[in-house]
Amino acid sequence: MKQKIGVYICHCGANIADHIDVEKVKASVETYPGVFLARTTMFACSDSAQKEIEEDIRSNQLDAIVVASCSPKLHLQTFRNVAMRGGLNQYNYVQVNIREQGSWAHSDKPADATTKAIQLVKAGIARVAESKELEMLRINAANKVAVIGAGVAGLRAAVELADMGTEVFLIEKEHFIGGRVSQWGKLFTSDQTGEMIVKNLYKDVIKHPKVKLYTGTQVAAKSGSVGNYNLELKITPRFITEACIPNAFDKAIEVCPVEVDDEFNFGMNKRKAIYKNYASEFPHLPAIDIENCTKCGKCVEVCSNIDLDQEVRTETINVGSILISTGFDPYEPAEGEYGYKTIDNVITLQQFLRLIELSGSKLTYKGKEIKTVGYIYCVGSMQIKGDKKYCSRYCCTSAIHTANEVYDKYKVKSYHLNRGIRTYGKQELLYTQSSLNGDVYVEFDPKKEPVIIKNGKGAVINVIDLLTAKEELEIPVDLVVLVTGMVPRKGNTIGDILKVPIGRDKFFNEIHPKLRPVETVIDGVQIAGASQSPKNISESLKSSLAAASKAASLVSKGEIELEPTLAKIHKNICEWCGKCAAICPFGAITKTTIEGREVAQVNVANCKGCGMCLPVCPVDAIDLIGYTNREIESMIDALID
Amino acid sequence: MSETAKKTSAKVLVFSTEKISDPAIDLAGLLKLHYPPTVYVITVPCSSSVKPKWIMHAFEKGYDGVFIAADGSDCPFSETCTEKTSDIIAQTHILMKEKGMNPAKLKMAAICSVCAEPFVKHMNNFVEELSRN
Ligand code: SF4
Ligand code: SF4
């Protein structure tokens, strides 16, 4: 039993203190058995507070500490380090969550939240009073990482990991790599095209002996845990054999009778069932989209390298860690939203970008030359209702950049109907350029959205200009371009398979946006790029580098430190019935003989600390380290007392 | 008055798992989804590690209900976790009946790492149900 416990109750600025009376919590626990001192602190995790706790431990010879603050998911390690620096074993520290499970969950009932916090802190004290000094366990980890999604974030992460000596399985659902960026033309700030960026990354990936690329591949199932994940891959073939005769393929594409909407071009044209999205796409072989292929065999007649009998196959890979970089979808406006799909000349910015790529010396849409464009901003972003309350960050820049491009190429006149322009940083230069081009900016109130009316072969936009005495304007345009934001990928099954939490915006959620920005609560699973939140290309690449280094630091040492949570047999009580050995999923329990008595023993290397063996023992001879009868029962008592 | 006071006072002990259901309960807080403040959580590694004796101890100490947030198929330790957790419940139900207790005071449900809303619903319903009895 610990006798000199230090207790710290954090305000977390206003996060806790606004709903919980922290002084009252302190007063209620300072006389609790074992407590030597209790203090409140504005930010327990701040440097100065950490130093004070350390100093307290040293000068008062504390034998255990409790910090009542946020979720242990965020700061358990922070305060364990504080304990160690102060000279305590890290397992003589207990974190009590009075923020997520206290002030925030019960902000509607502050008095009750305070009562609950007192009880939670008492339970923490009871638990730490029973705590023992322990050492971390070390497990072997495969120095291999699965990178899921081969867009720019995934490609960049794969190269980075491989350069650090980690083996990489780069897994792409589509038959071609490059993700969204390969769909964009000239980019700000370097004037490189999306194609060029993807090509450069692909060259690095393909020449790297440590990267194995899978296309047409999805993760179907997962088992195991950090250090030792098994992923079952489902690989859909391209239906084309490796040896390639380029002309024969062109011919095959020509004779294919199937035509479907071309998703790569956001439905701006059609493609065949055997296809390539653009000529220089990687990998170089075309692919057959088997869902739309009728197996008529016309292509096989002109090209012997097509094999319609190839089959879906599965393969299992073993990795130590997983990095998710599955990207985003552009928001698809609802039918009728600003005339989308109900008025002919209303398209999205993504469609417009593909239209520009597909156009020659004249910019035409549905047979009409485009001379004026009206952009409507924040479609599917910063919405007043629903999940999409966030700013998608890249769209203002992208729309203005596009307007500048079509001005240079086709002298198109642009109207930007916006809700405040967010071309931050260097992107501000684009805004200046667009103003010099004579573009017109009109700011509207989100509660009084612009209205689009069909007008012959064009459209008229009615909008109230917030900045010029709220005057109602009528703007005739040839094309309305909806500047749509980013949403999470549709049908992204990897999140479900790996159980990665999602946030309010439905993107994957990191543990902490500032402190642990690329890790998830699932041990060994990192997130990168726009799978996590709207990002532009350079932001995506930065996060992918962060995620790659996090994954590498986890697996590259070949071992991972884990909690010393292990089953412990009380040999004097055990009567060897074998029930625990039978239930243990890891075969960690065997029979041994001590002083002529047969008893159970735990193999420390195999025990994963699940505790499954605890309830089956008929004589209660098993304790789980860190979760002993004394610890749990004293917490139960303290919570109700 | 005693009716309403009683309604909010049922005390529930939740056994939750560190990797799977704890994140959901934290998420509920983050999203400011409210549930009764008389719900207290004790974290364990896996829901199939809860000893019937701990549950009985909780009832003896005066908890009105015990809820086990099971990992279900998400359990990182074993696919049979839910089955094993159900066995624990069944076993404890027998102990409860022996003491003349209503088995409805002990419940389990699968709570995954993003099940913030289901958790809140379970807690609101459970506390309400217990307060009624
Ligand atoms: S705690 Fe789990 S892994 Fe360890 S011996 Fe018991 S059942 Fe096996
Ligand atoms: S279940 Fe208990 S009594 Fe039976 S072998 Fe295991 S520890 Fe011994």
GROMACS .gro file of C-alpha atoms and ligand atoms in nm, chain A residues 568-571 573-583 589-591 597-601 613-622, ligand 2:
model
   41
  568LYS     CA    1   0.004  -1.445  -1.271
  569ILE     CA    2  -0.082  -1.781  -1.112
  570HIS     CA    3  -0.098  -1.803  -0.735
  571LYS     CA    4   0.063  -2.144  -0.720
  573ILE     CA    5  -0.407  -2.182  -0.462
  574CYS     CA    6  -0.398  -2.353  -0.805
  575GLU     CA    7  -0.526  -2.711  -0.812
  576TRP     CA    8  -0.439  -2.777  -1.180
  577CYS     CA    9  -0.775  -2.831  -1.341
  578GLY     CA   10  -0.639  -2.710  -1.676
  579LYS     CA   11  -0.929  -2.474  -1.748
  580CYS     CA   12  -0.706  -2.171  -1.789
  581ALA     CA   13  -0.473  -2.357  -2.026
  582ALA     CA   14  -0.772  -2.465  -2.235
  583ILE     CA   15  -0.915  -2.116  -2.275
  589ILE     CA   16  -0.038  -2.167  -1.991
  590THR     CA   17   0.125  -2.504  -1.930
  591LYS     CA   18   0.143  -2.753  -1.644
  597ARG     CA   19   0.203  -3.050  -0.676
  598GLU     CA   20   0.083  -3.003  -1.033
  599VAL     CA   21   0.011  -2.637  -1.099
  600ALA     CA   22  -0.034  -2.397  -1.390
  601GLN     CA   23   0.242  -2.170  -1.510
  613CYS     CA   24  -0.806  -1.699  -1.819
  614LEU     CA   25  -0.912  -1.502  -1.509
  615PRO     CA   26  -1.283  -1.577  -1.485
  616VAL     CA   27  -1.256  -1.946  -1.570
  617CYS     CA   28  -1.043  -2.042  -1.270
  618PRO     CA   29  -1.274  -2.215  -1.021
  619VAL     CA   30  -1.052  -2.129  -0.725
  620ASP     CA   31  -0.962  -1.772  -0.829
  621ALA     CA   32  -0.592  -1.848  -0.851
  622ILE     CA   33  -0.515  -1.605  -1.137
  776SF4     S1   34  -0.784  -2.254  -1.388
  776SF4    FE1   35  -0.701  -2.199  -1.188
  776SF4     S2   36  -0.691  -2.391  -1.075
  776SF4    FE2   37  -0.722  -2.444  -1.290
  776SF4     S3   38  -0.513  -2.473  -1.361
  776SF4    FE3   39  -0.562  -2.263  -1.409
  776SF4     S4   40  -0.490  -2.150  -1.231
  776SF4    FE4   41  -0.494  -2.363  -1.170
   0.00000   0.00000   0.00000
